[in-house]
Short mmCIF file of C-alpha atoms and ligand atoms in Angstrom, two decimals:
data_model
loop_
_atom_site.label_atom_id
_atom_site.label_comp_id
_atom_site.label_asym_id
_atom_site.label_seq_id
_atom_site.Cartn_x
_atom_site.Cartn_y
_atom_site.Cartn_z
CA MET A 1 222.28 -191.01 -53.28
CA GLN A 2 218.73 -191.98 -54.13
CA ARG A 3 219.15 -195.10 -52.11
CA ARG A 4 220.54 -193.33 -49.06
CA LYS A 5 217.68 -190.91 -49.08
CA PHE A 6 215.29 -193.81 -49.28
CA LEU A 7 216.94 -195.57 -46.34
CA GLY A 8 216.89 -192.34 -44.35
CA LEU A 9 213.21 -191.92 -44.88
CA THR A 10 212.57 -195.51 -43.94
CA SER A 11 214.34 -195.21 -40.61
CA ILE A 12 212.49 -192.00 -39.83
CA THR A 13 209.24 -193.74 -40.64
CA ALA A 14 210.20 -196.70 -38.45
CA LEU A 15 211.12 -194.35 -35.61
CA SER A 16 207.87 -192.43 -35.85
CA LEU A 17 205.99 -195.70 -35.89
CA ILE A 18 207.62 -196.67 -32.59
CA ILE A 19 206.86 -193.27 -31.08
CA GLY A 20 203.41 -193.42 -32.59
CA THR A 21 202.69 -196.76 -30.97
CA ASN A 22 203.69 -195.43 -27.58
CA LYS A 23 201.52 -192.38 -28.04
CA THR A 24 198.59 -194.51 -29.11
CA GLN A 25 198.58 -196.20 -25.75
CA ALA A 26 198.79 -192.84 -24.03
CA ALA A 27 196.35 -190.94 -26.25
CA GLU A 28 193.16 -190.26 -24.35
CA ALA A 29 190.15 -188.74 -25.97
CA LEU A 30 189.67 -185.26 -24.63
CA ASN A 31 187.05 -185.49 -21.92
CA GLN A 32 184.91 -182.64 -23.06
CA ALA A 33 181.62 -180.89 -23.40
CA LEU A 34 179.95 -181.15 -26.78
CA PRO A 35 181.34 -178.34 -28.94
CA ILE A 36 178.51 -176.20 -30.28
CA PRO A 37 179.48 -174.63 -33.62
CA GLU A 38 179.59 -170.87 -33.28
CA LEU A 39 176.61 -168.93 -34.62
CA ILE A 40 178.38 -166.21 -36.51
CA THR A 41 176.87 -162.79 -36.92
CA PRO A 42 176.79 -161.56 -40.49
CA THR A 43 177.73 -158.03 -41.48
CA ASP A 44 174.86 -156.11 -43.01
CA ILE A 45 175.88 -154.17 -46.13
CA ASN A 46 172.99 -152.45 -47.89
CA GLY A 47 170.52 -155.05 -46.70
CA ILE A 48 172.71 -157.99 -47.72
CA LYS A 49 173.92 -160.27 -44.93
CA HIS A 50 177.60 -161.03 -45.50
CA PHE A 51 179.16 -164.09 -43.89
CA ASP A 52 182.95 -164.08 -44.19
CA LEU A 53 184.35 -167.58 -44.00
CA ASP A 54 187.98 -168.71 -44.18
CA ILE A 55 188.69 -172.19 -45.47
CA GLN A 56 191.99 -172.99 -43.79
CA VAL A 57 194.48 -175.51 -42.48
CA ALA A 58 194.02 -175.79 -38.72
CA GLN A 59 194.91 -177.77 -35.62
CA HIS A 60 192.17 -179.41 -33.57
CA GLU A 61 192.37 -181.15 -30.20
CA PHE A 62 190.52 -184.47 -30.46
CA TYR A 63 192.89 -186.16 -28.00
CA ALA A 64 194.09 -184.53 -24.79
CA GLY A 65 197.22 -182.53 -25.43
CA ILE A 66 197.59 -183.65 -29.05
CA MET A 67 196.93 -181.32 -31.95
CA THR A 68 195.58 -183.00 -35.08
CA GLU A 69 196.05 -181.28 -38.41
CA THR A 70 192.70 -180.55 -40.05
CA TYR A 71 190.98 -178.40 -42.63
CA SER A 72 188.30 -176.14 -41.21
CA ILE A 73 186.14 -173.11 -41.90
CA SER A 74 186.91 -170.19 -39.56
CA SER A 75 187.34 -172.74 -36.79
CA THR A 76 189.62 -175.65 -35.88
CA TYR A 77 187.37 -178.39 -37.29
CA LEU A 78 184.10 -178.06 -39.25
CA GLY A 79 182.70 -174.53 -39.54
CA PRO A 80 180.31 -172.12 -37.86
CA THR A 81 176.53 -172.44 -38.11
CA LEU A 82 174.96 -169.96 -40.50
CA LEU A 83 171.53 -168.85 -39.35
CA LEU A 84 169.41 -167.57 -42.24
CA THR A 85 165.82 -166.40 -42.38
CA ASN A 86 163.62 -167.13 -45.36
CA GLY A 87 163.68 -164.03 -47.56
CA ASP A 88 167.17 -162.95 -46.47
CA LYS A 89 169.53 -161.65 -49.11
CA VAL A 90 172.86 -163.25 -48.32
CA SER A 91 176.44 -163.36 -49.52
CA LEU A 92 178.50 -166.26 -48.22
CA ASN A 93 182.08 -165.19 -48.87
CA TYR A 94 184.46 -168.13 -48.83
CA THR A 95 188.18 -167.37 -48.87
CA ASN A 96 190.38 -170.32 -49.76
CA MET A 97 193.50 -170.31 -47.59
CA LEU A 98 194.23 -174.00 -48.22
CA PRO A 99 197.26 -175.11 -50.24
CA GLU A 100 194.84 -176.50 -52.86
CA GLU A 101 191.74 -175.55 -54.80
CA THR A 102 188.33 -176.47 -53.40
CA THR A 103 184.66 -175.42 -53.66
CA MET A 104 181.80 -174.85 -51.21
CA HIS A 105 178.34 -176.20 -51.98
CA GLY A 106 175.13 -175.31 -50.13
CA HIS A 107 173.54 -178.74 -49.76
CA GLY A 108 169.75 -178.40 -49.68
CA MET A 109 169.84 -174.72 -50.63
CA HIS A 110 167.59 -173.60 -53.47
CA VAL A 111 170.10 -171.43 -55.28
CA PRO A 112 170.85 -170.59 -58.91
CA GLY A 113 173.36 -172.84 -60.68
CA GLU A 114 176.20 -170.33 -60.56
CA MET A 115 175.78 -170.04 -56.76
CA ASP A 116 175.66 -173.78 -56.13
CA GLY A 117 179.34 -174.20 -55.26
CA THR A 118 180.01 -177.29 -57.35
CA ALA A 119 183.11 -178.19 -59.32
CA HIS A 120 182.01 -175.54 -61.84
CA GLN A 121 182.69 -172.78 -59.28
CA PRO A 122 186.21 -173.57 -58.04
CA ILE A 123 187.79 -171.31 -55.42
CA ALA A 124 191.41 -170.79 -56.42
CA VAL A 125 194.07 -170.78 -53.72
CA GLY A 126 194.13 -167.36 -52.09
CA SER A 127 190.90 -166.14 -53.66
CA THR A 128 187.37 -165.49 -52.43
CA TRP A 129 184.19 -166.86 -54.00
CA SER A 130 180.77 -165.65 -52.93
CA ALA A 131 177.46 -167.48 -53.00
CA LYS A 132 174.93 -164.66 -53.32
CA TYR A 133 171.23 -165.36 -53.29
CA THR A 134 167.87 -164.70 -51.71
CA VAL A 135 166.83 -167.46 -49.33
CA ASN A 136 163.60 -168.88 -50.70
CA GLN A 137 162.56 -172.06 -48.91
CA ARG A 138 161.05 -173.46 -45.73
CA ALA A 139 162.69 -173.75 -42.34
CA CYS A 140 165.13 -176.66 -42.18
CA MET A 141 168.76 -177.52 -41.56
CA ASN A 142 171.00 -177.66 -44.60
CA TRP A 143 174.76 -177.79 -44.72
CA TYR A 144 177.77 -176.58 -46.64
CA HIS A 145 180.65 -178.74 -47.80
CA PRO A 146 183.18 -178.93 -50.69
CA HIS A 147 182.14 -180.42 -54.02
CA TYR A 148 185.43 -180.53 -55.91
CA MET A 149 185.69 -183.06 -58.72
CA HIS A 150 187.20 -186.33 -57.37
CA LYS A 151 188.12 -184.61 -54.09
CA THR A 152 184.86 -184.07 -52.23
CA ALA A 153 185.55 -187.09 -50.00
CA PRO A 154 189.07 -186.11 -48.85
CA HIS A 155 188.11 -182.46 -48.36
CA VAL A 156 185.08 -183.29 -46.22
CA TYR A 157 187.15 -185.89 -44.38
CA GLN A 158 189.70 -183.29 -43.27
CA GLY A 159 186.91 -181.29 -41.65
CA LEU A 160 185.23 -179.09 -44.23
CA ALA A 161 181.51 -178.93 -43.43
CA GLY A 162 179.12 -176.73 -41.50
CA CYS A 163 175.42 -176.29 -40.78
CA ILE A 164 173.00 -173.81 -42.33
CA ILE A 165 169.85 -173.29 -40.30
CA ILE A 166 166.94 -171.64 -42.07
CA GLU A 167 164.08 -170.23 -40.00
CA ASP A 168 160.83 -168.66 -41.15
CA ASP A 169 157.78 -167.07 -39.50
CA GLU A 170 156.11 -170.43 -39.11
CA SER A 171 159.10 -172.15 -37.49
CA ARG A 172 159.67 -169.26 -35.08
CA ALA A 173 156.03 -169.36 -33.97
CA LEU A 174 156.07 -173.13 -33.32
CA ASP A 175 156.28 -174.28 -29.71
CA VAL A 176 159.42 -176.33 -30.35
CA PRO A 177 162.82 -175.92 -28.67
CA GLN A 178 164.73 -173.14 -30.41
CA ARG A 179 167.33 -171.79 -28.01
CA TYR A 180 170.51 -172.55 -29.96
CA GLY A 181 173.07 -174.46 -27.93
CA ILE A 182 170.69 -174.83 -24.98
CA ASP A 183 167.68 -176.87 -26.11
CA ASP A 184 168.28 -176.76 -29.87
CA ILE A 185 171.62 -178.27 -30.91
CA PRO A 186 173.10 -179.26 -34.24
CA LEU A 187 174.89 -182.61 -34.17
CA VAL A 188 177.26 -183.35 -37.04
CA LEU A 189 177.97 -187.07 -36.90
CA GLN A 190 181.11 -188.48 -38.49
CA ASP A 191 183.67 -191.25 -38.14
CA ARG A 192 187.39 -191.02 -38.74
CA PHE A 193 190.70 -192.87 -38.82
CA PHE A 194 193.60 -191.14 -37.07
CA SER A 195 197.31 -191.70 -37.59
CA ALA A 196 198.90 -193.74 -34.82
CA ASP A 197 200.24 -190.59 -33.15
CA LYS A 198 196.83 -188.88 -33.62
CA THR A 199 198.37 -185.85 -35.32
CA SER A 200 196.51 -186.37 -38.58
CA LEU A 201 193.32 -187.77 -40.06
CA VAL A 202 194.06 -190.63 -42.42
CA TYR A 203 192.17 -190.75 -45.69
CA ASN A 204 193.42 -193.73 -47.64
CA PRO A 205 190.53 -195.98 -48.72
CA SER A 206 191.24 -199.34 -50.32
CA ARG A 207 189.23 -200.47 -53.33
CA ARG A 208 187.02 -202.43 -50.98
CA GLN A 209 186.48 -199.40 -48.74
CA ILE A 210 185.61 -197.24 -51.74
CA ASN A 211 182.89 -199.75 -52.55
CA MET A 212 181.68 -200.84 -49.14
CA GLY A 213 182.34 -197.69 -47.10
CA TYR A 214 185.34 -195.96 -45.58
CA ILE A 215 184.20 -196.45 -42.01
CA GLY A 216 186.49 -195.00 -39.37
CA ASP A 217 187.19 -196.59 -36.01
CA THR A 218 186.61 -193.34 -34.10
CA PHE A 219 183.14 -191.81 -34.06
CA ILE A 220 182.85 -188.05 -33.52
CA ALA A 221 180.06 -185.58 -32.87
CA ASN A 222 180.70 -181.92 -33.75
CA GLY A 223 184.39 -182.85 -33.90
CA ALA A 224 184.54 -184.43 -30.44
CA ILE A 225 185.03 -188.02 -29.31
CA GLU A 226 182.22 -189.16 -27.00
CA PRO A 227 181.48 -185.68 -25.58
CA THR A 228 178.83 -184.86 -23.01
CA PHE A 229 176.03 -182.33 -23.15
CA GLU A 230 174.43 -180.79 -20.05
CA ALA A 231 170.73 -180.53 -20.82
CA GLU A 232 167.75 -178.87 -19.18
CA ALA A 233 164.99 -181.17 -17.90
CA LYS A 234 162.65 -180.34 -20.79
CA GLU A 235 162.30 -181.07 -24.48
CA LEU A 236 165.65 -181.15 -26.30
CA ARG A 237 165.80 -180.70 -30.07
CA ILE A 238 168.74 -182.32 -31.84
CA ARG A 239 169.36 -181.45 -35.48
CA LEU A 240 171.14 -184.55 -36.73
CA LEU A 241 173.34 -184.55 -39.80
CA ASN A 242 175.01 -187.68 -41.11
CA GLY A 243 178.17 -185.84 -42.12
CA SER A 244 180.15 -189.03 -42.70
CA ASN A 245 181.70 -189.97 -46.00
CA SER A 246 180.00 -193.31 -46.41
CA THR A 247 178.69 -194.73 -43.14
CA MET A 248 175.09 -195.71 -42.49
CA TYR A 249 174.12 -194.65 -38.97
CA ASN A 250 171.45 -196.42 -36.93
CA LEU A 251 170.94 -194.10 -33.98
CA GLY A 252 169.10 -194.33 -30.72
CA PHE A 253 169.42 -194.01 -26.96
CA THR A 254 170.81 -197.02 -25.09
CA ASN A 255 167.83 -197.04 -22.69
CA GLY A 256 165.48 -197.29 -25.67
CA LYS A 257 163.93 -193.91 -24.96
CA VAL A 258 161.36 -192.90 -27.56
CA PHE A 259 161.84 -189.60 -29.37
CA LYS A 260 159.96 -187.76 -32.10
CA GLN A 261 161.27 -186.82 -35.51
CA ILE A 262 159.92 -183.37 -36.38
CA ALA A 263 161.78 -182.51 -39.58
CA THR A 264 163.38 -184.19 -42.58
CA ASP A 265 166.07 -182.78 -44.88
CA ASN A 266 164.19 -179.78 -46.24
CA ALA A 267 161.19 -178.99 -43.97
CA PHE A 268 159.21 -179.91 -40.89
CA LEU A 269 157.15 -183.09 -41.12
CA GLU A 270 153.40 -182.43 -40.98
CA SER A 271 153.23 -184.35 -37.69
CA PRO A 272 155.98 -185.71 -35.46
CA VAL A 273 156.86 -189.39 -35.96
CA SER A 274 157.67 -191.37 -32.80
CA MET A 275 160.56 -193.81 -32.89
CA SER A 276 163.37 -195.26 -30.80
CA LYS A 277 165.85 -195.75 -33.66
CA ILE A 278 166.57 -193.62 -36.68
CA VAL A 279 168.60 -194.60 -39.75
CA LEU A 280 170.50 -191.86 -41.59
CA SER A 281 172.55 -192.33 -44.74
CA PRO A 282 175.34 -189.86 -45.64
CA GLY A 283 174.07 -186.33 -46.23
CA GLU A 284 170.64 -186.90 -44.64
CA ARG A 285 169.36 -184.70 -41.82
CA ALA A 286 166.68 -185.36 -39.22
CA GLU A 287 165.51 -183.13 -36.43
CA ILE A 288 164.42 -185.00 -33.35
CA VAL A 289 162.85 -183.89 -30.07
CA VAL A 290 163.50 -185.95 -26.95
CA ASP A 291 161.50 -185.12 -23.84
CA LEU A 292 163.78 -184.99 -20.81
CA THR A 293 161.21 -183.42 -18.49
CA ASN A 294 161.18 -186.38 -16.10
CA ASP A 295 164.82 -187.36 -16.52
CA MET A 296 166.52 -184.97 -14.09
CA GLY A 297 169.74 -186.55 -12.81
CA SER A 298 169.97 -189.20 -15.50
CA ALA A 299 172.35 -189.68 -18.38
CA LEU A 300 171.16 -190.70 -21.85
CA VAL A 301 173.64 -192.21 -24.23
CA LEU A 302 173.15 -191.56 -27.94
CA LYS A 303 174.56 -194.56 -29.69
CA GLU A 304 175.22 -195.84 -33.19
CA PHE A 305 174.01 -199.43 -33.30
CA ASN A 306 175.48 -200.70 -36.60
CA TYR A 307 179.02 -200.31 -35.27
CA ASN A 308 178.26 -200.22 -31.55
CA LYS A 309 179.78 -196.78 -30.95
CA THR A 310 178.85 -193.94 -28.61
CA PHE A 311 178.32 -190.52 -30.14
CA LEU A 312 177.15 -188.43 -27.19
CA THR A 313 176.09 -188.58 -23.55
CA VAL A 314 173.28 -186.22 -22.54
CA ASN A 315 173.37 -185.42 -18.81
CA VAL A 316 170.05 -184.03 -17.66
CA SER A 317 171.48 -181.69 -15.06
CA LYS A 318 169.76 -178.33 -15.37
CA GLU A 319 166.36 -177.02 -14.33
CA ALA A 320 164.22 -176.01 -17.29
CA THR A 321 164.29 -172.25 -17.74
CA ASP A 322 161.65 -172.35 -20.46
CA ILE A 323 159.05 -174.94 -21.40
CA THR A 324 158.12 -176.13 -24.88
CA THR A 325 155.38 -178.53 -25.88
CA THR A 326 155.97 -179.75 -29.40
CA PRO A 327 152.57 -179.76 -31.08
CA ASN A 328 151.04 -182.61 -33.06
CA HIS A 329 150.61 -180.48 -36.13
CA LEU A 330 153.84 -178.86 -37.29
CA THR A 331 153.18 -177.65 -40.81
CA THR A 332 151.20 -178.31 -43.98
CA LEU A 333 153.30 -179.50 -46.89
CA ASP A 334 152.40 -178.89 -50.51
CA ALA A 335 150.28 -181.67 -52.01
CA ILE A 336 152.13 -184.22 -54.14
CA GLU A 337 151.37 -183.39 -57.77
CA THR A 338 150.78 -185.63 -60.77
CA PRO A 339 153.91 -185.98 -62.92
CA THR A 340 154.06 -185.24 -66.64
CA VAL A 341 157.66 -186.36 -67.17
CA GLN A 342 159.30 -189.63 -66.20
CA ARG A 343 162.97 -190.42 -65.81
CA VAL A 344 164.84 -193.52 -64.66
CA PHE A 345 168.28 -193.56 -63.00
CA ARG A 346 170.09 -196.86 -62.60
CA LEU A 347 172.94 -196.96 -60.12
CA GLY A 348 175.64 -199.36 -61.25
CA MET A 349 179.27 -199.98 -61.98
CA ASN A 350 181.36 -200.39 -65.08
CA ARG A 351 185.09 -201.25 -65.19
CA GLY A 352 185.65 -200.19 -61.60
CA GLU A 353 183.90 -196.83 -62.03
CA PHE A 354 180.54 -196.09 -60.47
CA THR A 355 177.85 -195.13 -62.96
CA ILE A 356 174.35 -193.72 -63.29
CA ASN A 357 172.56 -195.07 -66.36
CA GLY A 358 175.86 -196.63 -67.42
CA LYS A 359 177.76 -193.33 -67.43
CA SER A 360 180.38 -192.00 -65.06
CA MET A 361 180.41 -188.30 -64.17
CA ASP A 362 181.72 -186.01 -66.90
CA MET A 363 181.79 -182.29 -66.19
CA MET A 364 181.49 -181.59 -69.91
CA ARG A 365 178.29 -183.61 -70.36
CA ILE A 366 174.75 -182.55 -69.45
CA ASP A 367 172.78 -185.67 -68.59
CA GLU A 368 169.28 -184.30 -68.10
CA ARG A 369 167.45 -181.13 -69.11
CA LEU A 370 164.59 -180.02 -66.86
CA LYS A 371 162.06 -177.25 -67.14
CA LEU A 372 160.99 -174.97 -64.34
CA ASN A 373 157.66 -175.96 -62.71
CA GLU A 374 157.35 -179.24 -64.60
CA VAL A 375 156.32 -182.07 -62.28
CA GLU A 376 158.56 -185.11 -62.77
CA GLU A 377 158.65 -188.65 -61.50
CA TRP A 378 162.13 -190.07 -61.03
CA GLU A 379 162.72 -193.73 -60.42
CA ILE A 380 166.06 -194.62 -58.83
CA ILE A 381 167.08 -198.24 -59.24
CA ASN A 382 169.95 -199.66 -57.23
CA ASP A 383 171.21 -202.46 -59.45
CA MET A 384 173.92 -203.40 -56.98
CA GLY A 385 173.95 -205.42 -53.79
CA MET A 386 175.44 -202.53 -51.80
CA ASN A 387 174.10 -199.42 -50.10
CA HIS A 388 173.70 -196.22 -52.10
CA ASN A 389 171.64 -193.08 -51.78
CA PHE A 390 170.53 -190.38 -54.18
CA HIS A 391 170.75 -186.62 -53.75
CA ILE A 392 169.53 -183.85 -56.00
CA HIS A 393 170.64 -180.24 -55.85
CA ALA A 394 168.57 -177.08 -55.46
CA THR A 395 165.21 -178.66 -54.72
CA HIS A 396 163.49 -181.28 -52.59
CA PHE A 397 161.43 -184.31 -53.59
CA ARG A 398 158.63 -186.48 -52.21
CA VAL A 399 159.16 -190.23 -52.01
CA ILE A 400 156.05 -192.04 -53.30
CA SER A 401 157.13 -195.66 -53.45
CA ARG A 402 159.83 -198.01 -52.28
CA ASN A 403 160.32 -201.29 -54.15
CA GLY A 404 157.12 -200.62 -56.04
CA SER A 405 155.00 -200.17 -52.93
CA ALA A 406 153.61 -196.96 -51.46
CA ALA A 407 153.17 -198.81 -48.17
CA GLN A 408 156.94 -199.29 -47.93
CA VAL A 409 157.55 -195.54 -47.80
CA ARG A 410 158.51 -194.95 -44.17
CA ALA A 411 156.51 -192.52 -42.04
CA ASN A 412 159.59 -190.35 -41.55
CA GLU A 413 160.37 -190.05 -45.26
CA LYS A 414 156.98 -188.59 -46.15
CA GLY A 415 158.32 -185.06 -45.84
CA TYR A 416 160.59 -182.91 -48.01
CA LYS A 417 163.73 -184.90 -48.74
CA ASP A 418 166.87 -184.18 -50.75
CA VAL A 419 168.68 -187.45 -50.05
CA VAL A 420 167.03 -190.86 -50.12
CA HIS A 421 168.66 -194.13 -49.06
CA LEU A 422 168.58 -197.25 -51.25
CA ALA A 423 169.74 -200.47 -49.64
CA GLY A 424 171.13 -203.16 -51.96
CA ASN A 425 168.79 -203.85 -54.93
CA GLU A 426 166.14 -201.39 -53.75
CA ARG A 427 164.11 -199.05 -55.94
CA VAL A 428 162.56 -195.72 -55.03
CA LYS A 429 160.22 -193.38 -56.89
CA PHE A 430 159.88 -189.72 -56.03
CA ILE A 431 158.10 -186.67 -57.37
CA VAL A 432 160.30 -183.67 -57.98
CA LYS A 433 159.81 -180.18 -59.33
CA MET A 434 162.21 -177.30 -59.82
CA THR A 435 160.28 -174.30 -58.57
CA ASP A 436 162.41 -171.25 -58.22
CA VAL A 437 165.94 -171.58 -59.55
CA THR A 438 167.58 -172.34 -62.86
CA ALA A 439 170.93 -173.62 -64.10
CA ASP A 440 172.50 -173.43 -67.56
CA ASP A 441 175.08 -175.59 -69.33
CA ALA A 442 177.99 -173.62 -67.88
CA ASN A 443 176.81 -174.00 -64.28
CA PRO A 444 174.63 -177.11 -64.11
CA TYR A 445 173.28 -178.80 -60.98
CA MET A 446 174.18 -182.32 -59.93
CA PHE A 447 172.45 -185.48 -58.83
CA HIS A 448 174.55 -188.16 -57.24
CA CYS A 449 175.07 -190.84 -54.67
CA HIS A 450 176.09 -189.06 -51.43
CA PHE A 451 178.42 -191.87 -50.36
CA LEU A 452 181.36 -189.61 -51.09
CA GLU A 453 183.69 -192.36 -52.32
CA HIS A 454 181.02 -193.34 -54.86
CA GLU A 455 180.44 -189.72 -55.88
CA ASP A 456 184.18 -189.12 -56.32
CA ASN A 457 184.44 -192.29 -58.39
CA GLY A 458 181.79 -191.44 -60.95
CA MET A 459 178.30 -191.92 -59.47
CA MET A 460 177.11 -188.45 -60.38
CA GLY A 461 175.42 -186.66 -63.26
CA GLN A 462 174.51 -183.12 -64.26
CA PHE A 463 171.27 -181.35 -65.15
CA THR A 464 170.15 -177.96 -66.33
CA VAL A 465 166.91 -176.17 -65.51
CA GLU A 466 165.42 -173.90 -68.10
CA GLY A 467 162.78 -171.27 -67.51
CA ASN A 468 162.05 -167.80 -66.31
CA THR A 469 162.42 -167.63 -62.55
CA ASN A 470 160.54 -164.35 -62.36
CA THR A 471 161.20 -164.19 -58.63
CA SER A 472 163.09 -161.88 -56.35
CA PHE A 473 166.54 -163.20 -57.17
CA PHE A 474 169.25 -160.68 -57.66
CA PRO A 475 169.42 -159.40 -61.19
CA SER A 476 172.79 -160.10 -62.78
CA ILE A 477 173.69 -156.46 -62.16
CA TYR A 478 173.94 -157.57 -58.53
CA ASN A 479 177.22 -159.28 -59.29
CA LEU A 480 178.65 -156.01 -60.46
CA LEU A 481 177.48 -154.13 -57.40
CA PHE A 482 178.87 -156.38 -54.69
CU1 C2O B 501 175.86 -182.63 -50.28
CU2 C2O B 501 176.04 -182.55 -54.39
O1 C2O B 501 176.02 -182.59 -52.30
CU1 CU B 502 173.79 -180.90 -52.58
CU1 CU B 503 176.67 -195.05 -53.74
#
């Protein structure tokens, strides 16, 4: 009986492989315009902006006429863009309609520990969890994604991620492109493996891929394979997010066109930085402005140069209906302060598990205890010959040295960062301070490598922040009211 069942399954598998092979030859990437994630309108209830988001199983058309099974947030792949204004009181209500538990973390958001959406705030199947907080940080692009213990990588891989754009008075007054979907576009960059028949995304990393990167053969932008964007002949702002699991992206236009980076992970840069290539490790964001004023009629190809893949073609096909002139002074960042506390974090491996300071992630262990408003210097040491990066929750940091040298800090990492890349055997020092939010032992924050296979396999730790926030955050009574 057992054996017959086994044989039956085998022949079905063999059959689907044959069909799959035929379909592979036929499968054509959908020839499509760049999907722009919907900007959803929140519902205002007593001055609180409610965003209702469904985490669900969905079907998405990557290939013409073929539906691929995905996970998504109120969409068919990825999720809508949440537009927040500094000072907003918000409630992000996530309903889990998946067949499994997950979580939803606000990456880059300065929120209290219990609103952070880590593995300590699971969303049970069929239930709703709300991240309620007052937005209290500068204009930037953050993002939301699952953070479930050992399952962040597969959950993100299936399509769970979305952008959070924060604006403030200063950003709105700047003469930079800000017409969403017209001259200001988010671009979530990822790479994926598909099943032979293209009906599913395949997440099945080998030991080697866990270590060296699970790098798909199909590169996608906002969930589309090599889409095109029709741009106005003027400045175009692209908010880049490396939303991949573990792929380093080296991006640029094939014609070598120079562009300016105007923002890092957590804020505008003080001045734009000109470049023709930009490197982003997983989780990093960069906002760039490319001036298309004199490019009417041409097509610019945004490429990834490490793997020689095309992400997007920008057709400059429309007359400008509004002009922007990105200024040379964008903002003034807070001065870098002198630290009074020092910590060292060594990224390594032990018995096949990734470690930080020799320890693999343990949800029951608090690794570091921080105090509000204390200025700290953290040194991150990559003891391995492979790429890693380092992310810290609920704050930003300022990189002050790379490999012991201040001169090696790149011009475009002199802003507010929350992820920093460390190539093999590199070291980085940054200054960090928790300014406005706290976390206790029950709901600690995390620091980790954002290569998701490394994070899921132990390269993560937890920290608390003690102190009196004394700011406008909701009193705990808030939780009873809403
Ligand atoms: Cu983007 Cu702890 O994560
Ligand atoms: Cu995060
Ligand atoms: Cu890593």
